[in-house]
Coordinates of C-alpha atoms and ligand atoms in Angstrom, one line a residue:
X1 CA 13.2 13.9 -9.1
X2 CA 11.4 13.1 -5.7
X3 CA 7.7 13.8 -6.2
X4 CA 6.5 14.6 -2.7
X5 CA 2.8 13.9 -1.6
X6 CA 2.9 16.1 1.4
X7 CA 0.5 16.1 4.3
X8 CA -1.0 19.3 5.7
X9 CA -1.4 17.8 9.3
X10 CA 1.6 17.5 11.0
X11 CA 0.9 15.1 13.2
X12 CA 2.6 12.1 11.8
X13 CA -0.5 9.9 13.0
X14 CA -1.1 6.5 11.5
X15 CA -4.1 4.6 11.9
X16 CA -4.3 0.8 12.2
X17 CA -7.4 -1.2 11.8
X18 CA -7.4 -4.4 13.3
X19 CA -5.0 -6.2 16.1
X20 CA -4.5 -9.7 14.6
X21 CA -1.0 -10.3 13.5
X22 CA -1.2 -8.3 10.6
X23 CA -2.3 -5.1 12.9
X24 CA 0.3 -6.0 15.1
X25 CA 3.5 -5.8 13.2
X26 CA 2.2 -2.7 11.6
X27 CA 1.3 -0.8 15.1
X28 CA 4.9 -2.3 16.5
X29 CA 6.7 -1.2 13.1
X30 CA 5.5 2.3 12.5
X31 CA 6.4 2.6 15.8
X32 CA 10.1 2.1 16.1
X33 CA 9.8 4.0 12.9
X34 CA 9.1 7.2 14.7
X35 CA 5.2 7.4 13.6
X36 CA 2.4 7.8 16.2
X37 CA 0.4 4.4 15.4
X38 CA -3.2 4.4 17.0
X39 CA -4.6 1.0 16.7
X40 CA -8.1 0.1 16.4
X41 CA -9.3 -3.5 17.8
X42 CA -13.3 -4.5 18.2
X43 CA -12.8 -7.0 20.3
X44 CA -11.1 -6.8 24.0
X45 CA -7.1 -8.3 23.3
X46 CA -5.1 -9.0 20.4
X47 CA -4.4 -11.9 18.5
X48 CA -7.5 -11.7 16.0
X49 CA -9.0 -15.3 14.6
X50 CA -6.1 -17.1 17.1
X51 CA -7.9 -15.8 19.9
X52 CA -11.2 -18.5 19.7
X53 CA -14.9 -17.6 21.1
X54 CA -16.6 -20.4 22.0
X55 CA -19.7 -18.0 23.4
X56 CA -19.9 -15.4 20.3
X57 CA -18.3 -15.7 16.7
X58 CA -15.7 -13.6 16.4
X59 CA -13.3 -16.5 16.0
X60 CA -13.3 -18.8 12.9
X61 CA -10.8 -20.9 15.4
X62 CA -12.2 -24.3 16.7
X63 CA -10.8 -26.2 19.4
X64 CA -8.8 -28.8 17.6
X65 CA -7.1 -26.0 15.2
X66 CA -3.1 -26.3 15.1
X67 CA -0.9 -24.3 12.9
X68 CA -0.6 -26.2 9.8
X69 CA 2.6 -23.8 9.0
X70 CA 5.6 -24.9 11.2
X71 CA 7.0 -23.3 13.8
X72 CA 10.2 -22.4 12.4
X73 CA 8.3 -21.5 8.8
X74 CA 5.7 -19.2 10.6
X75 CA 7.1 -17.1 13.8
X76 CA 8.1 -13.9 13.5
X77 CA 11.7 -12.8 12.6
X78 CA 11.4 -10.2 15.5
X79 CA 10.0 -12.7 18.2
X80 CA 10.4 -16.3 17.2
X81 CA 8.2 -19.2 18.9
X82 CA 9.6 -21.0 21.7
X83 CA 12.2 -23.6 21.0
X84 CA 10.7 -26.4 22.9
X85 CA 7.4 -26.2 21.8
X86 CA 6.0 -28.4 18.9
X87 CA 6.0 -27.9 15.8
X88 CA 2.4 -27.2 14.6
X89 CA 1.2 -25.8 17.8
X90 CA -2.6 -25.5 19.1
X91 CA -4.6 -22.1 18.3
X92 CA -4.5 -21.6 22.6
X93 CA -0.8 -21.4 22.2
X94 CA -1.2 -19.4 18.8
X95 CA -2.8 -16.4 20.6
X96 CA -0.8 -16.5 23.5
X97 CA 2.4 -16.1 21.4
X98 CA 0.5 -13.0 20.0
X99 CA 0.0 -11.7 23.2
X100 CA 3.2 -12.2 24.6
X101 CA 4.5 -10.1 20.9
X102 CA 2.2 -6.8 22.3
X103 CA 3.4 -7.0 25.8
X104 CA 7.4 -7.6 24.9
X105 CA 6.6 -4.7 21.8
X106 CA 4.4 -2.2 24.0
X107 CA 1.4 -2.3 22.1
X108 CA -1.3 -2.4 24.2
X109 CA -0.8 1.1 25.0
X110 CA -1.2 2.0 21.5
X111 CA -4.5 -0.1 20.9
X112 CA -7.4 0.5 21.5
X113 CA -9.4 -2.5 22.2
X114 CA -13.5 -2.4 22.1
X115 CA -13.7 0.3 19.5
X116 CA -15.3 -1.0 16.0
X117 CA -13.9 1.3 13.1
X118 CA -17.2 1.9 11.1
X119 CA -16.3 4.3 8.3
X120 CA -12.9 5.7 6.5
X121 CA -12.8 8.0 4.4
X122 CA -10.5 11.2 2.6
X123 CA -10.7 14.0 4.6
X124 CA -13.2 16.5 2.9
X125 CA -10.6 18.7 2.2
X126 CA -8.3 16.1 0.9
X127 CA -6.5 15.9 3.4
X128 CA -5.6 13.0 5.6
X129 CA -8.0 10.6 7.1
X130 CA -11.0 10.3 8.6
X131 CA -11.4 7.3 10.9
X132 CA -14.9 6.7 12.5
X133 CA -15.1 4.4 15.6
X134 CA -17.5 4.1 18.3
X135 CA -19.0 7.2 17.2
X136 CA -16.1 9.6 17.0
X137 CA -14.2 11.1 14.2
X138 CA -10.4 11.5 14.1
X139 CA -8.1 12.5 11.5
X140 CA -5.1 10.8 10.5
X141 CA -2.2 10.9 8.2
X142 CA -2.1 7.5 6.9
X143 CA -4.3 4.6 7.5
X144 CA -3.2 0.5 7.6
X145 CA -6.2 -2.0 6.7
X146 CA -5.2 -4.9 9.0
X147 CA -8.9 -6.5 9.4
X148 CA -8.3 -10.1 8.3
X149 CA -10.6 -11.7 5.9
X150 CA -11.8 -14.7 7.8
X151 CA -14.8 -12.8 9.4
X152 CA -17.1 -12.9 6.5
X153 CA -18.4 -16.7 5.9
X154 CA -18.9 -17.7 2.4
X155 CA -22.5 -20.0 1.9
X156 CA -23.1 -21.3 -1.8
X157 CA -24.6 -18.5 -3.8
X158 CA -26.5 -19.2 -5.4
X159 CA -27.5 -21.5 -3.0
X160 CA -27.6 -25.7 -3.8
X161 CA -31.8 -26.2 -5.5
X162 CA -34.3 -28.4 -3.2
X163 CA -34.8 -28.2 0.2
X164 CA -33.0 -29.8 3.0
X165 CA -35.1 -30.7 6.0
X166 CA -32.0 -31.1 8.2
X167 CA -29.4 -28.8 9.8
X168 CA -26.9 -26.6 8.6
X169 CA -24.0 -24.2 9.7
X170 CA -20.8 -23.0 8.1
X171 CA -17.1 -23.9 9.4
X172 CA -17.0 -20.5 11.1
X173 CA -19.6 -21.2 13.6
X174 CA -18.3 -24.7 14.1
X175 CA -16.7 -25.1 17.9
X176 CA -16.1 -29.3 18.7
X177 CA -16.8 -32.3 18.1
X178 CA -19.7 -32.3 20.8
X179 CA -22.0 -31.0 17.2
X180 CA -21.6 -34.2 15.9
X181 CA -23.1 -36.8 18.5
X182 CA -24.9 -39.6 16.8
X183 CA -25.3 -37.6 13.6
X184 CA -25.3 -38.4 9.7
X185 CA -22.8 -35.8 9.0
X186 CA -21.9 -34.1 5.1
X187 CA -18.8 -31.6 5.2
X188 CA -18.9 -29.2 1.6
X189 CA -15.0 -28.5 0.2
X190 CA -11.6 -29.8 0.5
X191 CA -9.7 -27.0 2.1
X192 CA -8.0 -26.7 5.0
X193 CA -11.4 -26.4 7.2
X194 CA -13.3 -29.1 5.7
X195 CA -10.6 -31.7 6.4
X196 CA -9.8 -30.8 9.8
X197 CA -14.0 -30.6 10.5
X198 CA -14.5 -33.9 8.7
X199 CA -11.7 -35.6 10.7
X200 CA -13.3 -34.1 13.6
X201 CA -16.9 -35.3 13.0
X202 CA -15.6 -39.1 12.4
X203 CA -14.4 -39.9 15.6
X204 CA -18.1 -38.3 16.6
X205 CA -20.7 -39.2 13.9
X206 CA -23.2 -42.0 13.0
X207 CA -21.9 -44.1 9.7
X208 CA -19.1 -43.1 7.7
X209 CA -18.6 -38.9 7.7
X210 CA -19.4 -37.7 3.8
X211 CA -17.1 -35.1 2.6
X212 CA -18.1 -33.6 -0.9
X213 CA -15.8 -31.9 -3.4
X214 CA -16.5 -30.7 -6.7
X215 CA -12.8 -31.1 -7.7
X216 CA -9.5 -32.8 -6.3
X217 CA -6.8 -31.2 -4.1
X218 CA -3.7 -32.8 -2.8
X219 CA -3.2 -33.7 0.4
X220 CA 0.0 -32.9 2.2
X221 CA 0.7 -34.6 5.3
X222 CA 2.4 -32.2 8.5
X223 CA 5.6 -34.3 8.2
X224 CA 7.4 -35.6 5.3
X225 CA 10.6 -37.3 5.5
X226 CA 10.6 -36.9 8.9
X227 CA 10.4 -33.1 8.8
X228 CA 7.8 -30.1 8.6
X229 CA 6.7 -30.8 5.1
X230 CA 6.7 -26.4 4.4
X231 CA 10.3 -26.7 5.5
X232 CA 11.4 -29.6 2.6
X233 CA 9.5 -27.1 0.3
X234 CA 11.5 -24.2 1.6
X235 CA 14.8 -25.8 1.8
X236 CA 13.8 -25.8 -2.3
X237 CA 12.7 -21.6 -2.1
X238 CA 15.8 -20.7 -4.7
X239 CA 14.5 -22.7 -7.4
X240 CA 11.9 -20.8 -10.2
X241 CA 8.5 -22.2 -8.9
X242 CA 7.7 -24.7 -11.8
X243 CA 10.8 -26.6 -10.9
X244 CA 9.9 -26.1 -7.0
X245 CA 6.4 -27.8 -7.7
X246 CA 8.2 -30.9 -10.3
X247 CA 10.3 -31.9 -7.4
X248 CA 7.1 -31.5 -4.4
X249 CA 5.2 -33.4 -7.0
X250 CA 7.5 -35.8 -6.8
X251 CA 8.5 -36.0 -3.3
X252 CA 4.5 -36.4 -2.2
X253 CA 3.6 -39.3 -4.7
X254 CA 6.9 -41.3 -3.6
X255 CA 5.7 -40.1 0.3
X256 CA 2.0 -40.9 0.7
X257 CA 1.1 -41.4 -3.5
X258 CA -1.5 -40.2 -5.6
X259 CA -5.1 -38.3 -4.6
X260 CA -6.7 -40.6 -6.1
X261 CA -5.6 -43.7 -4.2
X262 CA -7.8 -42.6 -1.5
X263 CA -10.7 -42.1 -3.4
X264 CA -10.1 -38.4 -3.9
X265 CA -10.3 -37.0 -7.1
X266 CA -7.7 -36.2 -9.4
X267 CA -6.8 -32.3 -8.8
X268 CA -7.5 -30.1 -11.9
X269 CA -4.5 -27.7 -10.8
X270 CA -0.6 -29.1 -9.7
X271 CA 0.5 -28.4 -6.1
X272 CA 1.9 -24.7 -5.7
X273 CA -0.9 -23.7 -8.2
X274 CA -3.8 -24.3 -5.6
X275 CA -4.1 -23.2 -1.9
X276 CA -2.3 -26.5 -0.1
X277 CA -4.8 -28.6 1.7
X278 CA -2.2 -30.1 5.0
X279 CA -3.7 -32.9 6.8
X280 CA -1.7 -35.9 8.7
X281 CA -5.0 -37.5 9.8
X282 CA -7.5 -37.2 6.7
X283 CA -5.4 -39.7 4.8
X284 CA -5.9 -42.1 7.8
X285 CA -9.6 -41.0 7.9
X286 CA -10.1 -42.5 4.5
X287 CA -8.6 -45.4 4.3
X288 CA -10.2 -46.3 7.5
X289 CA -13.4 -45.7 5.8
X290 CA -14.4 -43.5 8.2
X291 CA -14.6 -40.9 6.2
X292 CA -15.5 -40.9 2.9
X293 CA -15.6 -38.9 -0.4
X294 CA -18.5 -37.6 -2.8
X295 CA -18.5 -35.7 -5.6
X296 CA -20.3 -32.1 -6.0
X297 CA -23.6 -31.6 -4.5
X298 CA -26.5 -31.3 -7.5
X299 CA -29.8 -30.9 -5.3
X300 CA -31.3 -31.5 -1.6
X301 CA -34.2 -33.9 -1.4
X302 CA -35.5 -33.6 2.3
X303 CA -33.4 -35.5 4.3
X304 CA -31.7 -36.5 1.3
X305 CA -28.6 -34.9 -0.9
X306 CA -28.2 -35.7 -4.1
X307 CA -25.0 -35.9 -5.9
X308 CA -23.2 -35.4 -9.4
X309 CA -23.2 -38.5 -9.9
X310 CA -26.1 -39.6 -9.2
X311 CA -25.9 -41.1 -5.9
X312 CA -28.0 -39.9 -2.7
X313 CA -27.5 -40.3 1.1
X314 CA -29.3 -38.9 4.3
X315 CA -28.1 -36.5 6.1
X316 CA -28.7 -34.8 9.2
X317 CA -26.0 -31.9 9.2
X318 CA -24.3 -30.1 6.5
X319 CA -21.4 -27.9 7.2
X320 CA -20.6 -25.6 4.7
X321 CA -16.9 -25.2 4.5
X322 CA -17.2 -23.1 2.0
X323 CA -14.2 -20.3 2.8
X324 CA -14.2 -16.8 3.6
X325 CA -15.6 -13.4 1.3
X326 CA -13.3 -10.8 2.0
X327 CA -14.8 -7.7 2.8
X328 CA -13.5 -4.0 4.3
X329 CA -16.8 -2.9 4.9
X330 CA -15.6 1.0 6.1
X331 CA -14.3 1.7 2.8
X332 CA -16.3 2.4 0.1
X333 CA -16.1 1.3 -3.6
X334 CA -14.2 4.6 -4.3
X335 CA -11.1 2.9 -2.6
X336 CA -12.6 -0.8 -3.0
X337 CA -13.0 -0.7 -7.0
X338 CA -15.1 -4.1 -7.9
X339 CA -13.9 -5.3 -4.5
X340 CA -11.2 -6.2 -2.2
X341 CA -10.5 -9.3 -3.7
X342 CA -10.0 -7.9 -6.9
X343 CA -7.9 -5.1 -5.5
X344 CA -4.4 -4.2 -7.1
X345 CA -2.0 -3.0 -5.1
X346 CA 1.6 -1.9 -5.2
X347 CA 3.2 -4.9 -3.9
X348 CA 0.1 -6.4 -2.3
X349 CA -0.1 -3.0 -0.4
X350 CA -0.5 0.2 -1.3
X351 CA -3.6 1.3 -3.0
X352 CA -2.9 2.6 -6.6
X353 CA -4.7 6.0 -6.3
X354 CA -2.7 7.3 -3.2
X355 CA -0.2 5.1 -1.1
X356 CA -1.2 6.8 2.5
X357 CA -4.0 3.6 1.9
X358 CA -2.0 0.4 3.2
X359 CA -3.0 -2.6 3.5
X360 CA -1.2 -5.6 5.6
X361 CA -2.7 -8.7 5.1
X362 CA -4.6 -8.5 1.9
X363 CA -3.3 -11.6 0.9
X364 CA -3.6 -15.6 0.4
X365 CA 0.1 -17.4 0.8
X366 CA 1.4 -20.4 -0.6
X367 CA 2.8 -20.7 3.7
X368 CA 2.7 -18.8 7.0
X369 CA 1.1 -15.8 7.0
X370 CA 3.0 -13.8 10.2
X371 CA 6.4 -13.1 8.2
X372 CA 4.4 -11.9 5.3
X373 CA 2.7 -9.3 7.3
X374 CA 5.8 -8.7 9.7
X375 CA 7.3 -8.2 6.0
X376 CA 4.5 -5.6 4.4
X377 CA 5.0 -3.5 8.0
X378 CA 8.4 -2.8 7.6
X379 CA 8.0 -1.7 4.2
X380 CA 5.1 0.4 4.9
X381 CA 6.5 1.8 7.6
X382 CA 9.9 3.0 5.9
X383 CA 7.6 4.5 2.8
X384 CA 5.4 6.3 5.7
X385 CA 8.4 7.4 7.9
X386 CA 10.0 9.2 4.2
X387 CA 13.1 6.7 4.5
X388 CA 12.0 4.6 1.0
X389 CA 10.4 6.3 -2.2
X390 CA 7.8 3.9 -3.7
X391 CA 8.5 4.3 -8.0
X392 CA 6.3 6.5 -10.1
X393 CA 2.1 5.7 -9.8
X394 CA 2.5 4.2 -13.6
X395 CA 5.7 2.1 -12.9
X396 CA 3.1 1.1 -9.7
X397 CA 0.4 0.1 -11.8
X398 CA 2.6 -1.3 -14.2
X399 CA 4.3 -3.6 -11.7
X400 CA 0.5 -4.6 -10.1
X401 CA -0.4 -5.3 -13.2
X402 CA 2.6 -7.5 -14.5
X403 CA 1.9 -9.5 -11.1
X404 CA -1.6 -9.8 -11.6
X405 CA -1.1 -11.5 -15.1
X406 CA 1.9 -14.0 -13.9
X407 CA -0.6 -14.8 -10.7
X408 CA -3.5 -15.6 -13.0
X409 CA -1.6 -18.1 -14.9
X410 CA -0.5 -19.9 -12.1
X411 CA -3.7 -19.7 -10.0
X412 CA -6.3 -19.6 -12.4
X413 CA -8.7 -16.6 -12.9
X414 CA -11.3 -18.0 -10.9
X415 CA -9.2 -18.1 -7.6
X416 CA -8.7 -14.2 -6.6
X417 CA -4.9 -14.1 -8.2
X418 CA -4.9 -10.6 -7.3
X419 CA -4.4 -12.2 -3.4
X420 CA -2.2 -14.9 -4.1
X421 CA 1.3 -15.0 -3.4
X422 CA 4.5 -17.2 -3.3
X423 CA 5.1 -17.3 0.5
X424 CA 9.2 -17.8 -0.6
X425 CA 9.2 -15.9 -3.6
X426 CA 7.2 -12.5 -2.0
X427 CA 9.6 -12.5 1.1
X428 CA 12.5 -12.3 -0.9
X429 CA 10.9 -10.0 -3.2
X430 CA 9.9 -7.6 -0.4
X431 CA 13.7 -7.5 0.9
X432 CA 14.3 -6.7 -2.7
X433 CA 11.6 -4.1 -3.0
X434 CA 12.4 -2.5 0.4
X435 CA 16.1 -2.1 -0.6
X436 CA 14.7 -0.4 -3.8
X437 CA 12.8 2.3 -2.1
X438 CA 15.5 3.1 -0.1
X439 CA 18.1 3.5 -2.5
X440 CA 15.2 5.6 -4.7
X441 CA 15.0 8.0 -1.4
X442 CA 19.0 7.9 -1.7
X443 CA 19.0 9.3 -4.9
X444 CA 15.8 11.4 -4.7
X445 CA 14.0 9.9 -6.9
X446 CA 10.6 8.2 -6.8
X447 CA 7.5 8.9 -4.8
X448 CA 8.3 10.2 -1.0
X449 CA 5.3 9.8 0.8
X450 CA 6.0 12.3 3.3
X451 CA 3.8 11.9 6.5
X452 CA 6.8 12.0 9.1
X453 CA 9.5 14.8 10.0
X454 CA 11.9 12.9 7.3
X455 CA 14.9 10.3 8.4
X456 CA 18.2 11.0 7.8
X457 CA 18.7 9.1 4.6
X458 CA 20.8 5.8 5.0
X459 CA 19.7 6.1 9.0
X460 CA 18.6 2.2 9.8
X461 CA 16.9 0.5 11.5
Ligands
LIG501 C1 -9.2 -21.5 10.6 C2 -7.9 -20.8 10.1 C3 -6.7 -21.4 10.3 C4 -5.5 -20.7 9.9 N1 -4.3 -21.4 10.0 C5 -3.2 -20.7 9.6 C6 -1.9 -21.3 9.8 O1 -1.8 -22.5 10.3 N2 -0.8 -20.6 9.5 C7 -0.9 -19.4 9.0 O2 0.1 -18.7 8.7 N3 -2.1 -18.8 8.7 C8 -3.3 -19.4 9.1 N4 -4.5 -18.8 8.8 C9 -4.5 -17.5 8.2 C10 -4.7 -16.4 9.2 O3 -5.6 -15.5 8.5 C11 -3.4 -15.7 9.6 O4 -2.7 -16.6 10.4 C12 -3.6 -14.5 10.5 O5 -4.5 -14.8 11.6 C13 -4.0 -13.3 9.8 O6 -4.0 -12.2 10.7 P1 -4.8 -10.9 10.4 O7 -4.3 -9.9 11.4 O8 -4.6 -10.5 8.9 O9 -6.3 -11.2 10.5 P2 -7.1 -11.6 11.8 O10 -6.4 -12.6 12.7 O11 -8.5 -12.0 11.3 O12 -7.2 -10.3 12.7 C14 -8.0 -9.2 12.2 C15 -8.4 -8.3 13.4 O13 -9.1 -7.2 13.0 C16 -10.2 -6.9 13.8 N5 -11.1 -6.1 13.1 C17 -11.8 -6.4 11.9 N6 -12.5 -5.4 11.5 C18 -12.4 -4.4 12.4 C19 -12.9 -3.1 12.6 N7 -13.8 -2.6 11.6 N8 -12.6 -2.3 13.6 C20 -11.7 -2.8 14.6 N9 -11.2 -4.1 14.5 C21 -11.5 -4.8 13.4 C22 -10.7 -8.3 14.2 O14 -11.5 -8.3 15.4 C23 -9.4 -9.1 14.3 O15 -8.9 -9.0 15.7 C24 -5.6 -19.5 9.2 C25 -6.9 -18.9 9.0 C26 -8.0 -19.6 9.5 C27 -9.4 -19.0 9.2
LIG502 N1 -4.3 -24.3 10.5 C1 -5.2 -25.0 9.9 O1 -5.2 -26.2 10.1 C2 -6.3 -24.4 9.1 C3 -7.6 -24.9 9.3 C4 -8.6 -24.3 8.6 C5 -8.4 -23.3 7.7 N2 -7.1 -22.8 7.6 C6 -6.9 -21.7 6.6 O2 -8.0 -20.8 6.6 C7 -8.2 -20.3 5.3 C8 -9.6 -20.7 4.9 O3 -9.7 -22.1 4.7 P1 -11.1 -22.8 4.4 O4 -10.9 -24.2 4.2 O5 -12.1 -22.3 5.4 O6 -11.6 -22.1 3.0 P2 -11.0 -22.3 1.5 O7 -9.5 -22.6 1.6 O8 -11.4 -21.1 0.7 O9 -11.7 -23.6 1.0 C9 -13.0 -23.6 0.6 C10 -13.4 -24.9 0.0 O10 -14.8 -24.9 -0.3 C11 -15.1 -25.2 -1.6 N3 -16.2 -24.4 -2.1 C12 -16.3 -23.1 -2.1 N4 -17.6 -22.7 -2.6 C13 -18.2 -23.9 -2.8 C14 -19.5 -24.2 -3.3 N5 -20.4 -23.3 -3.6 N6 -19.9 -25.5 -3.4 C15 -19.0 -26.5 -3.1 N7 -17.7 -26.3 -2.7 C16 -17.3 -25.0 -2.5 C17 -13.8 -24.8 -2.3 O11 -13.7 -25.6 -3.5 P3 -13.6 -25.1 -5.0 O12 -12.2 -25.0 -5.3 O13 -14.4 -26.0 -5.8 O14 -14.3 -23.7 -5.0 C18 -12.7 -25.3 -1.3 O15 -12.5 -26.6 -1.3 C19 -7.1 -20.9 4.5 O16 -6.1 -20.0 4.4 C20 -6.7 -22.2 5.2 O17 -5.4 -22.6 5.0 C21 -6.1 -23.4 8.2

């Protein structure tokens, strides 16, 4: 039986918050799938954190930021990257590939840049959507949270004890190296920011550049073999994950060795199980002594920090690369639960409690981001347009929460497994669930969530 959650307004009207990439492919997507998609974008183009700001902050991006997800492993499958540019291109060219995806697609006419979505919420009647931006209210069918979570920088909380008489900021403020002139310089983590900041700071800073981790990571160069290193992993994406992560083990200690040999420490977690930390140039860093590792930070003394293990060096800049909260801050905790990062979701989209509530993006990959989201929008937009039935709510939960088990034991319950995902193993899993929905509208069976005039079942795309 098809269990049908109509829609009283019959205007088939989607609303997408957010222009970034995610935004993007779901405003491009719903489109070609016969749906009015009205996007929503505060700032002025497209291309969300790709798009930098030197002058305000509404760009984590810096200016030395490259992809550190190849080319061929990270352009869409609807407008791949040019062939003859490199393979971890600059943030510059990033955005402009962005922009060049809304021109050749047509979305700038559906977007509408400047306008700051504030508030959404169930239509009173329970109807729809109500979507609040710059003041106005409109109603909508169906609403796509595309916001990013790289807005919302993370500080320590609580907050390191003793005071620190010198200056701090967090990696989203940072711009170039020009920060760094003649200073004692102390980057905080060992993700992808703090290596690429700390690299950064010690071609610029006085003495050795200090770069504090309370636990290991691995280290993968750009290149291994003499090829993007995601694409020797994917070559490997047919494997079960645990034999995936024996044979990258491998492959990394016989390339560049262990952690450890360059003073870092031993990671707690094996690769695949943590967020991959890709640097060609930290490695080099190190052993050039430019850089140089400390342990966790216990207290701040002044112009002194203090570390685990006892030792203390001066400082006259600490930059917090900390990472990101992610926040939705127009939906309230009815939709939001304990909070976003906790969210489950049907597939990593579709809130539990009523699947007009999508979200592209909502997510931390193993790779690339832009086919993951180019992914989620096709599926939401076949669900939306009535071509694919999503299964029953409690075969929904069910399946969130089977995901959210397998995730915490690989990730650890400590690093939001609700986000994570396989980059590999959740494209191949969307082309699985995608053909599932559409054989479940076949059959009329499921949940048709019916806020379009419907397809012609079997009609494609
Ligand atoms: C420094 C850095 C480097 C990265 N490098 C890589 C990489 O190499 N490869 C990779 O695949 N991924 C990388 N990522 C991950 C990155 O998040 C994705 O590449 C991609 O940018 C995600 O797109 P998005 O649309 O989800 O988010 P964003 O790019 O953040 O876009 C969200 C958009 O929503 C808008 N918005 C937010 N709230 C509202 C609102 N209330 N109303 C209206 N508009 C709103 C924002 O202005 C923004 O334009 C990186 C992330 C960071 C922080
Ligand atoms: N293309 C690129 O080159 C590039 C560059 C930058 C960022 N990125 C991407 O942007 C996203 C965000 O990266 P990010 O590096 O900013 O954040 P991140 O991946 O969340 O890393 C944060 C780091 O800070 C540490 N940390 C968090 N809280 C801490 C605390 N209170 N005290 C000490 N250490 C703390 C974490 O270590 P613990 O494990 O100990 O918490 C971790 O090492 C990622 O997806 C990343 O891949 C990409």
């Amino acid at each position: 039986m098809t269990q049908d959650i109509p829609s009283a307004a019959r205007t088939c009207r989607v609303a997408v918050v957010g222009a970034g990439a995610a935004g993007l492919t779901a405003v491009k997507e719903l489109t070609e799938a016969g749906l009015e998609a009205v996007g929503f974008e505060r700032r002025e183009r497209p291309g969300g954190l790709w798009v930098r700001d030197p002058e305000g902050n509404a760009s984590p991006a810096y200016a030395s930021l490259h992809l550190n997800t190849s080319r061929g492993r990270t352009e869409f499958a609807a407008h791949p990257m040019p062939a003859d540019w490199p393979d971890y291109p600059s943030a510059d060219l990033v955005a402009g590939y962005l922009d060049d995806y809304a021109r050749r697609f047509g979305l700038y006419d559906r977007i509408r840049f400047g306008v700051e979505v504030t508030r959404v919420e169930r239509g009173q009647d329970g109807d729809g959507w109500l979507v609040t931006a710059d003041g106005g209210t409109e109603r909508f069918d169906a609403v796509v949270v595309a916001n990013g979570h790289h807005h919302d920088p993370r500080w320590p909380d609580p907050a390191y004890p003793g005071d620190f008489t010198g200056e701090q900021m967090h990696a989203h403020d940072y711009q170039d190296a020009d920060t760094f002139d003649g200073r004692r310089v102390l980057v905080v983590g060992l993700g992808n920011s703090a290596v690429d900041i700390a690299v950064d700071a010690s071609h610029r800073a006085e003495g050795p550049v200090l770069l504090s981790s309370r636990r290991g990571a691995y280290v993968i160069p750009k290149y291994l073999f003499g090829r993007p290193a995601d694409a020797t992993n994917g070559a490997l994406s047919g494997l079960p994950w645990r034999l995936r992560q024996r044979i990258s083990e491998a492959a990394l200690r016989l390339a560049v060795g262990r952690p450890e040999a360059y003073g870092l420490p031993k990671p707690d977690r094996g690769l695949l199980e943590s967020h991959p930390t890709v640097s060609d140039t930290l490695l080099h860093r190190l052993t050039h002594g430019e850089v140089a590792h400390r342990p966790g930070i216990a207290r701040f003394d002044g112009d002194q920090v203090v570390f685990t293990d006892g030792r203390r060096d001066t400082v006259d800049l600490v930059v917090w690369a900390t990472g990101y909260r992610v926040t939705v801050p127009f939906l309230d905790d009815r939709w939001l639960g304990t909070g976003p990062e906790e969210l489950l979701l049907h597939h990593r989209v579709f809130h539990l409690d009523d699947p007009t509530l999508c979200f592209v993006g909502l997510m931390q990959s193993t790779g690339a981001a832009f086919p993951v989201v180019e992914a989620q929008s096709r599926l939401v937009a076949d669900v939306l347009s009535g071509r694919a039935c999503l299964p029953t709510p409690g075969e929904q939960r069910a399946d969130a929460e089977r995901a959210l088990r397998a995730s915490t034991e690989r990730w650890g319950g400590d690093r939001r497994p609700a986000m994570r995902i396989d980059f590999d193993g959740y494209l191949a899993e969307t082309a699985a669930v995608r053909r599932a929905a559409v054989d479940r509208a076949r059959a009329g069976q499921g949940v048709r969530v019916r806020v379009a005039a419907p397809r012609t079942i079997g009609e494609e795309r």
